[in-house]
Coordinates of C-alpha atoms in Angstrom, one line a residue:
M1 CA 0.1 14.2 25.7
K2 CA 3.6 13.7 24.0
V3 CA 3.1 11.3 21.1
A4 CA 5.6 9.9 19.0
F5 CA 5.5 8.6 15.6
A6 CA 6.8 4.6 13.6
G7 CA 6.1 4.9 9.4
T8 CA 8.0 5.7 6.9
P9 CA 6.1 6.1 3.5
D10 CA 4.0 8.3 2.1
F11 CA 0.7 7.1 3.7
A12 CA 2.8 8.0 7.4
R13 CA 4.2 10.6 6.7
I14 CA 0.0 12.2 5.4
A15 CA -0.4 10.9 9.1
L16 CA 2.6 12.6 11.3
A17 CA 1.6 16.3 9.4
R18 CA -1.8 15.7 10.4
L19 CA -0.4 15.0 14.6
H20 CA 1.8 18.0 14.3
A21 CA -0.2 20.1 12.6
A22 CA -2.7 18.8 15.6
G23 CA -0.7 20.1 18.5
F24 CA 1.3 17.0 19.8
E25 CA 4.7 17.5 20.8
I26 CA 6.2 14.8 19.3
P27 CA 9.6 13.9 20.8
L28 CA 11.1 11.0 18.6
V29 CA 10.2 9.5 15.3
L30 CA 10.8 6.2 13.8
T31 CA 11.6 5.3 10.2
Q32 CA 13.3 2.5 7.6
P33 CA 17.1 4.2 6.6
D34 CA 17.2 6.0 3.8
R35 CA 17.2 3.2 0.7
P36 CA 18.6 3.3 -3.0
A37 CA 16.0 4.1 -5.3
G38 CA 15.1 6.3 -9.1
R39 CA 17.5 4.7 -12.3
G40 CA 21.0 6.1 -10.2
M41 CA 20.3 3.8 -7.2
K42 CA 21.5 6.7 -5.0
L43 CA 20.8 6.5 -1.0
Q44 CA 17.3 8.3 -0.3
P45 CA 15.1 9.4 2.3
S46 CA 12.2 8.6 3.4
A47 CA 8.7 10.7 3.6
V48 CA 9.0 10.7 6.9
K49 CA 12.1 11.6 7.4
V50 CA 11.7 14.2 4.8
F51 CA 8.8 15.2 6.9
A52 CA 11.0 14.9 10.5
L53 CA 13.6 17.1 9.3
E54 CA 11.2 19.8 8.2
H55 CA 10.1 20.6 10.9
G56 CA 13.0 19.8 13.3
L57 CA 11.5 16.6 14.4
P58 CA 14.3 14.4 16.9
L59 CA 14.6 11.3 14.3
A60 CA 15.8 7.8 14.6
Q61 CA 16.8 5.5 11.9
P62 CA 17.8 2.2 13.5
R63 CA 17.6 -1.2 10.8
G64 CA 16.3 -2.9 13.5
L65 CA 14.6 -3.5 16.2
R66 CA 15.1 -6.3 18.6
L67 CA 17.8 -6.0 21.2
D68 CA 18.3 -10.2 20.3
G69 CA 18.7 -9.8 16.5
K70 CA 21.5 -8.4 13.6
F71 CA 21.7 -4.7 13.9
A72 CA 21.9 -5.0 18.9
D73 CA 23.1 -1.7 18.6
D74 CA 20.4 -0.1 16.2
A75 CA 18.3 -1.6 18.7
A76 CA 19.4 -0.6 21.9
A77 CA 19.8 2.7 20.5
A78 CA 16.7 4.2 19.6
R79 CA 15.3 2.4 23.1
A80 CA 17.9 4.8 25.3
A81 CA 16.0 7.5 22.4
L82 CA 12.7 6.3 23.8
E83 CA 12.8 6.2 26.7
A84 CA 14.9 9.4 26.8
A85 CA 11.2 10.6 24.8
A86 CA 8.9 9.5 27.1
P87 CA 6.4 8.9 24.9
D88 CA 2.6 8.7 26.3
V89 CA 2.4 7.2 22.8
L90 CA 3.8 5.4 20.5
V91 CA 1.8 6.6 16.5
V92 CA 2.8 3.7 14.3
A93 CA 2.1 4.0 10.4
A94 CA 3.2 2.1 7.7
Y95 CA 6.3 1.5 9.6
G96 CA 7.7 -1.9 8.4
L97 CA 9.7 -3.2 11.2
I98 CA 8.3 -5.4 14.1
L99 CA 7.6 -3.8 17.1
P100 CA 9.1 -6.7 19.9
A101 CA 7.9 -6.5 23.2
W102 CA 9.9 -3.3 25.0
V103 CA 8.3 -1.4 22.5
L104 CA 4.8 -2.5 22.8
D105 CA 5.2 -1.7 26.8
L106 CA 7.3 1.2 27.6
P107 CA 4.0 3.8 26.3
R108 CA 1.6 4.7 28.9
L109 CA -0.8 4.4 26.7
G110 CA 0.7 2.1 24.1
C111 CA 0.8 1.3 20.3
L112 CA -1.9 2.5 17.9
N113 CA -2.0 2.1 14.2
I114 CA -3.2 3.2 11.2
H115 CA -4.3 -0.2 9.4
A116 CA -5.7 0.5 6.2
S117 CA -8.4 -2.2 6.1
L118 CA -11.5 -3.2 7.8
L119 CA -10.0 -5.8 10.7
P120 CA -9.9 -8.6 10.6
R121 CA -10.3 -8.5 6.0
W122 CA -7.1 -7.6 5.4
R123 CA -4.7 -8.5 8.1
G124 CA -1.2 -7.4 6.3
A125 CA 1.5 -5.6 4.2
A126 CA -0.2 -5.6 1.4
P127 CA -4.4 -4.4 2.1
I128 CA -4.5 -2.1 0.1
H129 CA -3.4 -3.8 -3.1
R130 CA -5.3 -7.1 -1.8
A131 CA -8.6 -5.2 -1.2
I132 CA -9.0 -3.5 -5.2
E133 CA -7.4 -7.5 -6.5
A134 CA -10.6 -9.4 -4.7
G135 CA -13.3 -7.2 -5.8
D136 CA -14.3 -5.9 -2.4
T137 CA -16.5 -2.3 -2.8
E138 CA -15.5 -1.1 0.8
T139 CA -12.0 -0.7 2.6
G140 CA -11.4 1.9 5.7
I141 CA -9.9 2.6 8.2
T142 CA -8.7 0.4 12.4
I143 CA -7.3 2.2 14.6
M144 CA -6.1 -0.9 16.7
Q145 CA -4.0 -1.3 20.0
M146 CA -1.6 -3.2 18.7
D147 CA -0.2 -6.2 20.5
A148 CA 2.4 -8.3 19.7
G149 CA 0.3 -10.3 17.1
L150 CA 0.2 -9.4 13.5
D151 CA -2.3 -7.5 13.8
T152 CA -5.1 -9.2 16.0
G153 CA -5.2 -6.2 18.6
A154 CA -7.9 -3.9 19.8
M155 CA -9.5 -1.9 17.1
L156 CA -10.2 1.9 18.9
L157 CA -12.2 3.2 15.5
V158 CA -12.8 2.3 12.4
E159 CA -14.1 4.2 9.7
R160 CA -15.8 2.7 6.0
E161 CA -14.6 3.6 2.6
P162 CA -16.3 2.7 -0.6
I163 CA -13.5 1.2 -3.0
A164 CA -14.9 2.7 -6.3
P165 CA -15.3 0.2 -10.2
T166 CA -12.0 2.3 -11.2
D167 CA -10.6 3.5 -7.7
T168 CA -6.5 2.2 -8.5
T169 CA -4.3 0.7 -5.7
A170 CA -2.8 5.2 -5.5
T171 CA -6.7 7.1 -5.8
L172 CA -7.7 4.3 -2.8
H173 CA -4.1 5.1 -1.4
D174 CA -4.6 9.1 -1.2
R175 CA -7.8 8.7 0.7
L176 CA -7.8 6.4 2.8
A177 CA -4.4 8.5 4.5
D178 CA -5.9 10.6 4.2
L179 CA -8.4 8.8 6.8
G180 CA -5.8 8.1 9.1
G181 CA -4.8 10.8 9.9
R182 CA -7.8 11.9 10.7
L183 CA -9.0 9.5 12.7
I184 CA -5.7 8.9 14.5
V185 CA -6.1 12.3 15.9
E186 CA -9.4 11.4 16.5
A187 CA -8.5 8.4 18.4
L188 CA -5.2 10.6 20.2
E189 CA -8.4 13.6 22.0
L190 CA -10.4 10.8 23.2
A191 CA -7.5 8.6 24.6
A192 CA -6.9 11.3 26.2
A193 CA -9.9 12.7 27.5
G194 CA -10.4 8.2 28.6
G195 CA -12.7 7.7 25.9
L196 CA -11.5 5.0 24.8
R197 CA -13.0 1.6 24.1
P198 CA -11.4 -1.6 22.7
L199 CA -13.4 -3.8 21.4
P200 CA -11.8 -7.3 20.5
Q201 CA -11.1 -8.2 16.2
P202 CA -14.6 -11.2 14.8
S203 CA -12.9 -14.1 14.9
E204 CA -14.7 -14.6 11.7
G205 CA -12.9 -13.6 8.1
L206 CA -9.6 -13.5 8.9
S207 CA -8.5 -13.2 5.5
Y208 CA -4.1 -11.8 5.2
A209 CA -2.8 -9.7 2.4
H210 CA 0.7 -11.0 1.9
K211 CA 3.5 -8.6 0.1
I212 CA 3.1 -7.8 -3.3
E213 CA 6.0 -9.8 -5.5
K214 CA 7.2 -8.3 -8.8
A215 CA 6.5 -11.5 -10.3
E216 CA 2.5 -11.5 -9.8
A217 CA 2.6 -7.9 -11.8
A218 CA 3.8 -10.4 -15.3
I219 CA -0.3 -10.7 -17.1
D220 CA -1.6 -14.3 -17.0
W221 CA -3.7 -14.3 -20.6
R222 CA -5.3 -18.0 -18.6
L223 CA -7.6 -15.9 -16.0
P224 CA -11.0 -14.7 -16.8
A225 CA -10.8 -10.5 -18.0
V226 CA -12.7 -9.3 -15.2
Q227 CA -9.0 -10.7 -12.6
I228 CA -6.8 -9.7 -14.9
E229 CA -8.8 -5.7 -15.0
R230 CA -8.1 -5.9 -11.0
R231 CA -5.3 -6.6 -11.0
V232 CA -4.6 -3.5 -12.7
R233 CA -5.4 -1.1 -10.6
A234 CA -4.4 -3.0 -7.8
F235 CA -0.6 -3.4 -9.5
D236 CA -1.5 0.8 -10.9
P237 CA 2.0 2.6 -9.5
F238 CA 3.7 -0.9 -8.6
P239 CA 4.6 -2.9 -9.6
G240 CA 2.5 -1.6 -12.4
A241 CA 0.8 -5.2 -14.7
S242 CA 3.2 -6.2 -17.5
F243 CA 2.9 -8.4 -20.8
T244 CA 5.6 -8.9 -23.2
L245 CA 5.2 -7.8 -27.4
G246 CA 7.8 -8.7 -29.6
G247 CA 10.1 -8.4 -26.5
E248 CA 8.7 -5.9 -24.9
S249 CA 7.4 -5.7 -21.4
L250 CA 4.8 -3.8 -21.7
K251 CA 2.6 -1.7 -18.7
L252 CA -1.0 -1.9 -18.7
W253 CA -2.6 0.6 -16.1
R254 CA -6.0 0.2 -17.5
A255 CA -8.0 -2.1 -18.8
E256 CA -11.4 -3.0 -18.6
P257 CA -12.9 -6.3 -19.1
V258 CA -15.4 -6.2 -23.1
A259 CA -17.6 -9.0 -25.5
G260 CA -15.1 -11.5 -27.4
N261 CA -14.0 -15.0 -27.5
G262 CA -10.7 -17.1 -28.5
K263 CA -7.9 -18.0 -27.2
P264 CA -6.3 -16.5 -23.9
G265 CA -4.4 -14.2 -24.9
Q266 CA -5.3 -13.6 -28.4
V267 CA -5.6 -10.3 -30.4
L268 CA -9.4 -10.0 -31.2
R269 CA -9.3 -5.8 -32.0
A270 CA -6.2 -3.7 -33.0
A271 CA -8.0 -0.4 -35.2
G272 CA -8.6 2.5 -33.6
D273 CA -8.8 3.4 -30.6
E274 CA -9.2 -0.3 -30.3
L275 CA -7.2 -3.1 -29.2
V276 CA -9.0 -6.6 -27.2
V277 CA -7.5 -9.6 -26.1
A278 CA -8.3 -12.9 -25.0
T279 CA -8.9 -13.8 -22.3
A280 CA -9.1 -17.1 -20.3
D281 CA -13.2 -15.6 -19.9
G282 CA -13.9 -12.4 -22.2
A283 CA -11.8 -11.0 -23.5
L284 CA -10.0 -7.3 -22.7
G285 CA -9.9 -4.3 -23.6
L286 CA -5.9 -2.5 -23.4
R287 CA -7.2 1.0 -22.5
V288 CA -3.2 3.1 -21.8
L289 CA -0.5 0.9 -21.8
Q290 CA 4.0 2.4 -21.8
R291 CA 7.1 0.9 -22.7
P292 CA 10.1 1.4 -20.9
G293 CA 11.4 5.2 -20.9
G294 CA 8.2 6.1 -21.9
R295 CA 5.1 7.5 -21.2
R296 CA 1.2 6.6 -21.0
V297 CA -0.4 6.2 -23.5
A298 CA -3.8 5.9 -24.8
A299 CA -4.0 2.4 -26.6
A300 CA -5.2 4.9 -29.9
D301 CA -1.4 6.8 -29.4
F302 CA -0.1 3.2 -29.1
L303 CA -1.3 1.7 -31.9
R304 CA -0.3 4.8 -34.1
A305 CA 3.1 4.4 -33.3
H306 CA 2.7 0.4 -33.3
P307 CA 0.3 -1.4 -36.1
L308 CA -1.1 -4.5 -34.9
E309 CA -2.0 -7.4 -36.3
A310 CA -5.4 -9.7 -35.7
G311 CA -5.0 -12.9 -34.3
L312 CA -1.7 -12.4 -33.0
M313 CA -0.7 -14.6 -29.9
L314 CA 0.9 -12.0 -26.8
A315 CA 2.5 -15.1 -24.6
S316 CA 1.1 -15.2 -21.1
A317 CA 3.3 -15.0 -18.0
G318 CA 3.5 -19.2 -18.3
G319 CA 5.0 -18.6 -21.0
D320 CA 2.3 -21.1 -22.9

């Protein structure tokens, strides 16, 4: 079976590596163009591009795939490359571009998507983040037959994965990426034997995982402690939950709801290894923090370097 691949970040790289290790012929890899990143904002290749180059896989980086769009020349070149590759199937994982009809219709077996949720829950761009933020106790991987809708296609394989109370997007991402790589290999082996059985998505339980915006990372102490703690884990590693102290934006990487009452944003305890801030419902123990340009440190180390007084008011995201 000839398997073309479209993906960009590390989640996709892991799936591509599994397909390569399983011995599938990969006649073409599609990934996003290099993007500026880091302090120097130098162009950086995607994780998928790095893998493709290391393993000598044919590569294309179109800026768009719509033949009538702004990047029509790129789309036409990508179409010619895909037609020449003549894949039986296109596997898609966190690619970042919407696939127009000509792409969906080109492979003999269509396009299969590795989606990091239990569809129809958390269709959209950020299913891992949103599952943690919402307090879900489980998620999983759905291998989906892609159609023209947004994550609306028939389900081919589904496997569940529990979400631990301490999971961050980083830890859950890694487990789901491994699971997705294993399931897509299984799905293609079943497809080769004619053993896949598409199942329409349930009509109940639909939710959308909207893209994470940097503005969401600002902690609003007017929210309940439980909700803030979930956001801290959901926004690790990106964009990182943050709050302002003394004009400086600090990252909060680990927190824990604790007993305590006060005005939202009020420091209730700041001694030893305890840094506790009141919220709209309960209090939040700040466990791991980071100053700009610094490293992640435990609350005790932070307080030794930056003593705080109980009663200090931290600004909410709304500036109150």
